[in-house]
PDB file of C-alpha atoms in Angstrom:
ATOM      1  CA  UNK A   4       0.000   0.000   0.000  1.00 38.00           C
ATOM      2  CA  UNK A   5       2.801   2.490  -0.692  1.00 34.00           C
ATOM      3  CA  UNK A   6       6.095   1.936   0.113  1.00 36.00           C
ATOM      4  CA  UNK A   7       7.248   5.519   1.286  1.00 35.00           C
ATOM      5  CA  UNK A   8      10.655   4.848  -0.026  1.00 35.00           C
ATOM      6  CA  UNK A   9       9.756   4.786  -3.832  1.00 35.00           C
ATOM      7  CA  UNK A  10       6.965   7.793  -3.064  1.00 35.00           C
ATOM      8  CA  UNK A  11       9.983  10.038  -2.030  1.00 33.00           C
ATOM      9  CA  UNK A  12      11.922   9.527  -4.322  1.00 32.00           C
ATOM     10  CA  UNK A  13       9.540   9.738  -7.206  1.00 33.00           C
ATOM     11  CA  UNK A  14       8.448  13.250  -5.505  1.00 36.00           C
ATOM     12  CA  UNK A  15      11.870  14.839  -5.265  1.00 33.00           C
ATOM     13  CA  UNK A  16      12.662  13.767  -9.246  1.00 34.00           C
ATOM     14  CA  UNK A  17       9.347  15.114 -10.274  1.00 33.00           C
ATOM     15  CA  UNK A  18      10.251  18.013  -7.971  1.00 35.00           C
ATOM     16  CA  UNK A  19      13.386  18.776  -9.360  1.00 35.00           C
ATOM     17  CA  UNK A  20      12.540  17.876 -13.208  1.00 32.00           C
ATOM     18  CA  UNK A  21      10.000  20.114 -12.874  1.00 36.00           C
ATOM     19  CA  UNK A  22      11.487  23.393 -11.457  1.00 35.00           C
ATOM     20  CA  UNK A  23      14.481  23.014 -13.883  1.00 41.00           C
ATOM     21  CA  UNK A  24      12.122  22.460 -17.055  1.00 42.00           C
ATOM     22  CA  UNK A  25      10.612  25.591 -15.837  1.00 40.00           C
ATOM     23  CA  UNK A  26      14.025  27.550 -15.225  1.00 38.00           C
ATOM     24  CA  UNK A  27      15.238  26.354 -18.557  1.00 39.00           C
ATOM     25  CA  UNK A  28      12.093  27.539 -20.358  1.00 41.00           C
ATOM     26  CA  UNK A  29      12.474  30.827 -19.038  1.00 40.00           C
ATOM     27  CA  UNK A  30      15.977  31.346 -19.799  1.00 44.00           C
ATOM     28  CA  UNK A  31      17.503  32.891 -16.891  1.00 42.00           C
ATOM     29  CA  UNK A  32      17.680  30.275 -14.799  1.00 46.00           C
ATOM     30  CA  UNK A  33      16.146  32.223 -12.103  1.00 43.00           C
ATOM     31  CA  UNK A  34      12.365  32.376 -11.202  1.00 44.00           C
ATOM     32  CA  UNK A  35      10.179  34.529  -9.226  1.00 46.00           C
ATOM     33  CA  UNK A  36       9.508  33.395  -6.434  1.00 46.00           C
ATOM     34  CA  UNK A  37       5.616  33.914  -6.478  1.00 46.00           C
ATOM     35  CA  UNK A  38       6.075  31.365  -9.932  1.00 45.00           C
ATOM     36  CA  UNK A  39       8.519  28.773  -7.229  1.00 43.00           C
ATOM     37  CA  UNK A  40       5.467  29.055  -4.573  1.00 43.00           C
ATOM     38  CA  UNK A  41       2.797  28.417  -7.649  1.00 43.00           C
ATOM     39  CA  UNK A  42       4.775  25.394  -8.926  1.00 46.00           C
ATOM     40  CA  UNK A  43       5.548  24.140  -5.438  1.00 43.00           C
ATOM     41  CA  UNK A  44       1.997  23.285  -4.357  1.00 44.00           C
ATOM     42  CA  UNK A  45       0.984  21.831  -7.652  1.00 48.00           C
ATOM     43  CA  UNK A  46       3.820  18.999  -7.417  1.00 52.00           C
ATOM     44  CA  UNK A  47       2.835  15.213  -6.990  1.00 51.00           C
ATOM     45  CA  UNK A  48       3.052  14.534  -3.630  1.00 57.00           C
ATOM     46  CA  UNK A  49       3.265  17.872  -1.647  1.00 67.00           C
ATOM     47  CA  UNK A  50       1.000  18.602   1.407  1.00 76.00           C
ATOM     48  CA  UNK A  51      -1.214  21.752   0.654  1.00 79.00           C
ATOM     49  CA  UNK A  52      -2.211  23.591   3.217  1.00 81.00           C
ATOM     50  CA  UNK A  53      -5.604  23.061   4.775  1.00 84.00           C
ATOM     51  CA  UNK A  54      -7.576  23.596   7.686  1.00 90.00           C
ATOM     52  CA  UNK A  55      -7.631  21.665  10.903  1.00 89.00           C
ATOM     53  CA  UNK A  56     -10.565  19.509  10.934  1.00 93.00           C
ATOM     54  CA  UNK A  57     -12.475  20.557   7.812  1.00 96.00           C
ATOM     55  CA  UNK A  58     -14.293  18.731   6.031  1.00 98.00           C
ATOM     56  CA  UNK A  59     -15.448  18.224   2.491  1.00 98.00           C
ATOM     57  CA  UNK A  60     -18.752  16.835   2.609  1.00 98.00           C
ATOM     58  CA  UNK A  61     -21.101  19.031   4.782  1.00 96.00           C
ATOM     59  CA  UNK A  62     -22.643  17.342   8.261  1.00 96.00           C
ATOM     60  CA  UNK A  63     -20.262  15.108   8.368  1.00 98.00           C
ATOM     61  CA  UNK A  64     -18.082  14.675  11.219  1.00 98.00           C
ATOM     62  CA  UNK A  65     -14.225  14.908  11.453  1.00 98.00           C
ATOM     63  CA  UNK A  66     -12.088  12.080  12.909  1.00 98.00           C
ATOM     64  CA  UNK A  67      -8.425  11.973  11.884  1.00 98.00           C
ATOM     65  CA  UNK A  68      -6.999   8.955  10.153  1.00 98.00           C
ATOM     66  CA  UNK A  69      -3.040   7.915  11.433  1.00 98.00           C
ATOM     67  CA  UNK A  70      -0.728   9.623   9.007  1.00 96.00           C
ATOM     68  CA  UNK A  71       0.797   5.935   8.373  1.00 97.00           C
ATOM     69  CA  UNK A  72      -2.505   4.901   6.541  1.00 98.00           C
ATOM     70  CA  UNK A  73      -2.838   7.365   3.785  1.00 97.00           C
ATOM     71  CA  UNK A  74      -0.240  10.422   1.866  1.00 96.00           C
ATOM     72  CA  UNK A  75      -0.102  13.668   2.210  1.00 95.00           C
ATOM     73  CA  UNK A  76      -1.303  15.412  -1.271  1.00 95.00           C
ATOM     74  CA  UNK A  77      -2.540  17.912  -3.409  1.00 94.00           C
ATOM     75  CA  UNK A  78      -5.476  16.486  -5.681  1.00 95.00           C
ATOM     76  CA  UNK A  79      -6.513  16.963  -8.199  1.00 96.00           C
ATOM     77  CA  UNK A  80      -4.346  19.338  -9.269  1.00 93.00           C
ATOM     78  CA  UNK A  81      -1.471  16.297  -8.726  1.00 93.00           C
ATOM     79  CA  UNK A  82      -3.813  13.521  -9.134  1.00 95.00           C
ATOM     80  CA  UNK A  83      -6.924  13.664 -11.280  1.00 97.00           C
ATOM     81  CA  UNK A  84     -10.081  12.178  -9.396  1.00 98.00           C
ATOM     82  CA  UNK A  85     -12.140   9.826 -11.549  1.00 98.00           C
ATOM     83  CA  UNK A  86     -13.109   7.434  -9.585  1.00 98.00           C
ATOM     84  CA  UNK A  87     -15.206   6.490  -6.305  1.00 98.00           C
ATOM     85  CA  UNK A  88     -14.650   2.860  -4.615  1.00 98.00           C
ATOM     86  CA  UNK A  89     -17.414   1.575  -2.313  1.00 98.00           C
ATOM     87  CA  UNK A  90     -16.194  -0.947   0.925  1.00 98.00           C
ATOM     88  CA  UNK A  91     -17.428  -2.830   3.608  1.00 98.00           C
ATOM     89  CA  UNK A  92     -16.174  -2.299   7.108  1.00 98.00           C
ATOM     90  CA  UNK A  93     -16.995  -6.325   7.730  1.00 98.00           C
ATOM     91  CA  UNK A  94     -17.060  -4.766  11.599  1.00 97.00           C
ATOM     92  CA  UNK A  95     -19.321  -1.936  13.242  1.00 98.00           C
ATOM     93  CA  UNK A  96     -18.092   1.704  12.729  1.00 98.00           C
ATOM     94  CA  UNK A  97     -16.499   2.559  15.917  1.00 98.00           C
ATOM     95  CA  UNK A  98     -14.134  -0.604  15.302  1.00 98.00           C
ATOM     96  CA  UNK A  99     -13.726   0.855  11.354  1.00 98.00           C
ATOM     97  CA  UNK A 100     -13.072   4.264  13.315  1.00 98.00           C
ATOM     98  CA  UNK A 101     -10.043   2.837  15.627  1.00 98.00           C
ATOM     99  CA  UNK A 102      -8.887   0.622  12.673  1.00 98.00           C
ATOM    100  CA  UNK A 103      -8.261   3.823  10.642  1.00 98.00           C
ATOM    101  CA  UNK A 104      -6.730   5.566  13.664  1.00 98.00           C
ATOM    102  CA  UNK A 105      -4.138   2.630  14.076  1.00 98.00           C
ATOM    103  CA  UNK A 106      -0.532   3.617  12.012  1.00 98.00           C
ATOM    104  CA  UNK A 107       0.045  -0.364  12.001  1.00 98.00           C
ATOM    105  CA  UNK A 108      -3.449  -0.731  10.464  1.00 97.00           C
ATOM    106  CA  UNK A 109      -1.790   0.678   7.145  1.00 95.00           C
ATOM    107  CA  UNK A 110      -4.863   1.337   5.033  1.00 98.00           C
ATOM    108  CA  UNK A 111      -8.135   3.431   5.551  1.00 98.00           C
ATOM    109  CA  UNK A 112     -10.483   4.997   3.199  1.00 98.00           C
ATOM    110  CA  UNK A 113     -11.635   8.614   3.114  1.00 98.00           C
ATOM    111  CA  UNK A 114     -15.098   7.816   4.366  1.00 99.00           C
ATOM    112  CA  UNK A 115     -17.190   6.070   6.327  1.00 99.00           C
ATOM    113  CA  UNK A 116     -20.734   5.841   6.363  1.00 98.00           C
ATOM    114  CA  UNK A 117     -22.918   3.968   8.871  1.00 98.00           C
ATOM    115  CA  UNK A 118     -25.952   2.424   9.498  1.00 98.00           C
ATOM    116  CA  UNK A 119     -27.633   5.824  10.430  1.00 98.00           C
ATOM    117  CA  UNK A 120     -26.600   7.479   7.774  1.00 98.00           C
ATOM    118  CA  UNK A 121     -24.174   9.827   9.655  1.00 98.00           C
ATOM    119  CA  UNK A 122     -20.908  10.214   7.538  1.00 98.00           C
ATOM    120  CA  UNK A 123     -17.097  10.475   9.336  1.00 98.00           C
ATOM    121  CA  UNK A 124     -14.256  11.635   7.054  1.00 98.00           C
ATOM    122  CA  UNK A 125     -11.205  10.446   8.343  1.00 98.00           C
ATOM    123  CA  UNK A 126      -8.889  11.468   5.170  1.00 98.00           C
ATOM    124  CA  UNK A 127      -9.009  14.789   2.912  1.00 98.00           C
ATOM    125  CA  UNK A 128      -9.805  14.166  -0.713  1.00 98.00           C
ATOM    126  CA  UNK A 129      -7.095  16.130  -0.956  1.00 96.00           C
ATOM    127  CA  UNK A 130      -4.899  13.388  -0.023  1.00 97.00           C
ATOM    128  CA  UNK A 131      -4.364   9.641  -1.307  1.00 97.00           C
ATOM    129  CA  UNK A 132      -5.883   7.268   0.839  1.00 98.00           C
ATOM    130  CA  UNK A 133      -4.613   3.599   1.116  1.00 98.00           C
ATOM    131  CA  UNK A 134      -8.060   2.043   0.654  1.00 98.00           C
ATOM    132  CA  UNK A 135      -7.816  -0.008  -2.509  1.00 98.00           C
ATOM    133  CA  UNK A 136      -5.039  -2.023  -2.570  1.00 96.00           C
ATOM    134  CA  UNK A 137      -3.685  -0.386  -5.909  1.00 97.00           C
ATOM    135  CA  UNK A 138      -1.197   2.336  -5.916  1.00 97.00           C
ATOM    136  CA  UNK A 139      -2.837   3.833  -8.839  1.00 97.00           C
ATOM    137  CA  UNK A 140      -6.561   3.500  -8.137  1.00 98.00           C
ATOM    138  CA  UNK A 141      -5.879   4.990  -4.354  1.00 98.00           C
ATOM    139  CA  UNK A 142      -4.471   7.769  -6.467  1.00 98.00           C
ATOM    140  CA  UNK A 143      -7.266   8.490  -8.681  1.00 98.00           C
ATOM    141  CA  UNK A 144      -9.774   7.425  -6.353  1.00 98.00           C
ATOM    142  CA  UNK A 145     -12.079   8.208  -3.297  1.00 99.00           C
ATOM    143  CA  UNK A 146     -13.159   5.693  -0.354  1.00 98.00           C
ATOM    144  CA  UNK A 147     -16.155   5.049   0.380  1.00 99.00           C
ATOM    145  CA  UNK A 148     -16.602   2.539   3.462  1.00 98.00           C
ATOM    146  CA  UNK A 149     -19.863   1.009   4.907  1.00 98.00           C
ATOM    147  CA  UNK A 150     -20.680  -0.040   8.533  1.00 98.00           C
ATOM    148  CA  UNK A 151     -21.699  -3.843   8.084  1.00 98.00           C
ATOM    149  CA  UNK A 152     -20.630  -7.280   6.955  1.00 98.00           C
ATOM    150  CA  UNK A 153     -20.824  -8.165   3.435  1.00 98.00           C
ATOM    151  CA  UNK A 154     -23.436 -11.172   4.289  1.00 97.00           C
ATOM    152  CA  UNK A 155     -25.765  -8.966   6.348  1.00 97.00           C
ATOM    153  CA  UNK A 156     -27.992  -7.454   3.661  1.00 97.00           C
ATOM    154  CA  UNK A 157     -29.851  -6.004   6.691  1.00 98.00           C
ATOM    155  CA  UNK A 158     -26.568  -4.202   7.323  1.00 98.00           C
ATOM    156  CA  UNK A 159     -27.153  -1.895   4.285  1.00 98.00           C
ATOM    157  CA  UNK A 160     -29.760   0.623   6.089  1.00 98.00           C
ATOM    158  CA  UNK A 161     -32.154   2.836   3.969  1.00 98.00           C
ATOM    159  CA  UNK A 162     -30.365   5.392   5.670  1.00 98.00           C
ATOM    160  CA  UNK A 163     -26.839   4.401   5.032  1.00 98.00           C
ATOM    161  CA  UNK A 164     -27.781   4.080   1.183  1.00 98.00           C
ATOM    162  CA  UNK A 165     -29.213   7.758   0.991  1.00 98.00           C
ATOM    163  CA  UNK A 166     -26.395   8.997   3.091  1.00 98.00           C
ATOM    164  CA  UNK A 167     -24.086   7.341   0.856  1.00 98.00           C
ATOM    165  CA  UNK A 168     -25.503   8.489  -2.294  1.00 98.00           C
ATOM    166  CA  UNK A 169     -25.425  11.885  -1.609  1.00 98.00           C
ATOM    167  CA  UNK A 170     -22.060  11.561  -0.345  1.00 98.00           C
ATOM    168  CA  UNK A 171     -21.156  10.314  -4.005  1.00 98.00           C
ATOM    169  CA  UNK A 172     -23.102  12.715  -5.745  1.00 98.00           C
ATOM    170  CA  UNK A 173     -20.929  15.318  -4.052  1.00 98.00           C
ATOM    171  CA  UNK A 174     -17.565  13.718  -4.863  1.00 98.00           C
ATOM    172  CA  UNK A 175     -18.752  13.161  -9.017  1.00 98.00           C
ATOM    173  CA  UNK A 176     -20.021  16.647  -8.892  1.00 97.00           C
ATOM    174  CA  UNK A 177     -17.280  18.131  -7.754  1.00 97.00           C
ATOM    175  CA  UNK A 178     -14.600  16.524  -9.919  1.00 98.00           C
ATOM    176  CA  UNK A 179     -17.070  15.395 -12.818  1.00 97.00           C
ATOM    177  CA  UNK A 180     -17.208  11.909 -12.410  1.00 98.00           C
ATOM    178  CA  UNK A 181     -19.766   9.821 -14.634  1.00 98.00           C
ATOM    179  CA  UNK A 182     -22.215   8.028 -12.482  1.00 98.00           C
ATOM    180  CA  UNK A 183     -22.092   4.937 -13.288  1.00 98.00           C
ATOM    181  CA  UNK A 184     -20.032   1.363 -13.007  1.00 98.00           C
ATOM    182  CA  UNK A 185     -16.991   2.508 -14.822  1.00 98.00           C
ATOM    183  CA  UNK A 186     -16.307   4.967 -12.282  1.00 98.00           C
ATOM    184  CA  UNK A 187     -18.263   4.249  -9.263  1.00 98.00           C
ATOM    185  CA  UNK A 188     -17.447   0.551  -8.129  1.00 98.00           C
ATOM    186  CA  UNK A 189     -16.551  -2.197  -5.604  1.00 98.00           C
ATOM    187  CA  UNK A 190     -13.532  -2.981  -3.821  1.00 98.00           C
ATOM    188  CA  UNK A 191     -13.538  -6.218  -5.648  1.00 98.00           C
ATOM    189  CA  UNK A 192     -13.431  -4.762  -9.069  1.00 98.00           C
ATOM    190  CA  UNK A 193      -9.971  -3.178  -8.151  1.00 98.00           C
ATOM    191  CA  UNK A 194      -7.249  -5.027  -9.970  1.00 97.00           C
ATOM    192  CA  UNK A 195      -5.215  -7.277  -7.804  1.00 95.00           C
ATOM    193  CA  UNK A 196      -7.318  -7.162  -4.751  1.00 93.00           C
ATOM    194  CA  UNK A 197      -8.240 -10.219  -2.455  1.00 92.00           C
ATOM    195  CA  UNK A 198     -11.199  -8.338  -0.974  1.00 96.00           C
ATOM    196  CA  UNK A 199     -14.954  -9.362  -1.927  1.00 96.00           C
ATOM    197  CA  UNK A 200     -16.740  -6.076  -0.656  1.00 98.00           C
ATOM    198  CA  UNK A 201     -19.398  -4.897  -1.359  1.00 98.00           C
ATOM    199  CA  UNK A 202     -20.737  -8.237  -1.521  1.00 97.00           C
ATOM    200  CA  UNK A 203     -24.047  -9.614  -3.582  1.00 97.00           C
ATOM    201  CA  UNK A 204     -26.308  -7.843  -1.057  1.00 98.00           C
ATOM    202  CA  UNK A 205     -25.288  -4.384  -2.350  1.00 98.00           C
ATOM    203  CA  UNK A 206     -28.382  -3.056  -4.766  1.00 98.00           C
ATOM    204  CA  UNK A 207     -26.118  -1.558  -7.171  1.00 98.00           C
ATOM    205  CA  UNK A 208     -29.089  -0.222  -9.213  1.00 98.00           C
ATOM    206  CA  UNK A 209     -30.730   1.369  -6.173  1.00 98.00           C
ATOM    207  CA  UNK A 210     -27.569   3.306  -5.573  1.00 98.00           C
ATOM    208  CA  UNK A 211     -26.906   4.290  -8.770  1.00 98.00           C
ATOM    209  CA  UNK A 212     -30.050   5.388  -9.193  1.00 98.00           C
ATOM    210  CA  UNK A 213     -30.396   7.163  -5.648  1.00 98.00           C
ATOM    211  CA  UNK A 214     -26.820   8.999  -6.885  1.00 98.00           C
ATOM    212  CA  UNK A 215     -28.134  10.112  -9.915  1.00 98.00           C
ATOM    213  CA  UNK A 216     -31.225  11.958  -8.018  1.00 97.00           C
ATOM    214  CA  UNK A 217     -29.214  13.116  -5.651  1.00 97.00           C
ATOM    215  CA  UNK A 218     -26.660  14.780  -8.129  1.00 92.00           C
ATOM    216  CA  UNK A 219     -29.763  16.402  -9.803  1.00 88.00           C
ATOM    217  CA  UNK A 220     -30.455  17.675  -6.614  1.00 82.00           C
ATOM    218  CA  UNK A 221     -29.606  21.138  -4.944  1.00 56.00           C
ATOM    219  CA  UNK A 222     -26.111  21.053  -3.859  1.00 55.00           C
TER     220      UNK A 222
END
């Protein structure tokens, strides 16, 4: 799920490719340093600055993931967002909660959703989350988790499924992501994954169509 190693060193070459492409083009090998400060922040990898405890989906509440289970970013303007991923806790949501708050845990998504339909965001969007078990899909991707088990269709509330949509609705508005199952899908569509969720209990057609009205919808 990231080896920090190889994610350093592919930020400092970008980094420093980068900032010399853009000294060379200019000719004087010198640039301003309000053009430095604009290039800095838009490099792969480099930890805009944001407010403590915001959050990007409105009512939902802010608990902070460990800084071992996701990396720090500045999307999309690094990586472009296409994609939303939709998990299963397979545990209740205060054990999801702890899971993400554990560095040795070494993956959480950016959301989670329970049974009640109240959200927690526990990772910006801004930031990569290790959620799907591919480098390049936690890249281009946002994480959507689920309070249940993936053989409980009781598990998947009315509440949590409304909740949910609108929660996706609000990601593919904001970065223009089709709704439907090219770009919103399971864990277990991710290449090279050994995880099952959602599970054959998940109404995909319900939620697709409860994302789509809720996308129509007044922001």
């Amino acid at each position: 799920m990231g080896a920090k190693k190889s994610d350093s060193d592919r930020r400092i070459g970008r980094r420093a490719l980068l900032i010399g492409g853009a000294a060379a083009a200019v000719g004087t090998g010198v640039l301003a340093r309000d053009e430095l400060a604009r290039l800095y922040w838009r490099l792969p990898g480099v930890r805009r600055q944001r407010v403590e405890g915001a959050v990007d989906f409105r009512g939902a509440r802010w608990v902070a993931a460990s800084e071992a289970n996701f990396r720090w970013a500045d999307r999309p303007d690094d990586y472009g967002i296409d994609m939303v991923v939709v998990h299963v806790t397979q545990g209740d949501l205060d054990s999801a909660v702890k899971a993400f708050e554990d560095p040795g845990h070494k993956a959480a998504a950016h959301y989670i959703v329970g049974k009640d339909g109240h959200v927690t965001q526990m990772i910006r969007e801004l930031d990569v989350a290790y959620h799907a078990g591919n480098r390049a899909y936690n890249e281009r991707s946002v994480g959507i988790e689920h309070e249940g088990f993936v053989d409980r269709p009781q598990d998947f509330t009315d509440a949590m499924y409304a909740a949910s949509a609108r929660l996706a609705a609000a990601v593919c508005r904001r970065y223009g992501i089709a709704v439907d199952r090219e770009h919103i899908i399971g864990h277990v569509e991710v290449p090279g994954t050994d995880h099952t969720d959602p599970g054959e209990h998940w109404d995909w057609d319900r939620y697709l169509r409860l994302v789509r009205e809720a996308q129509t919808s007044t922001p």
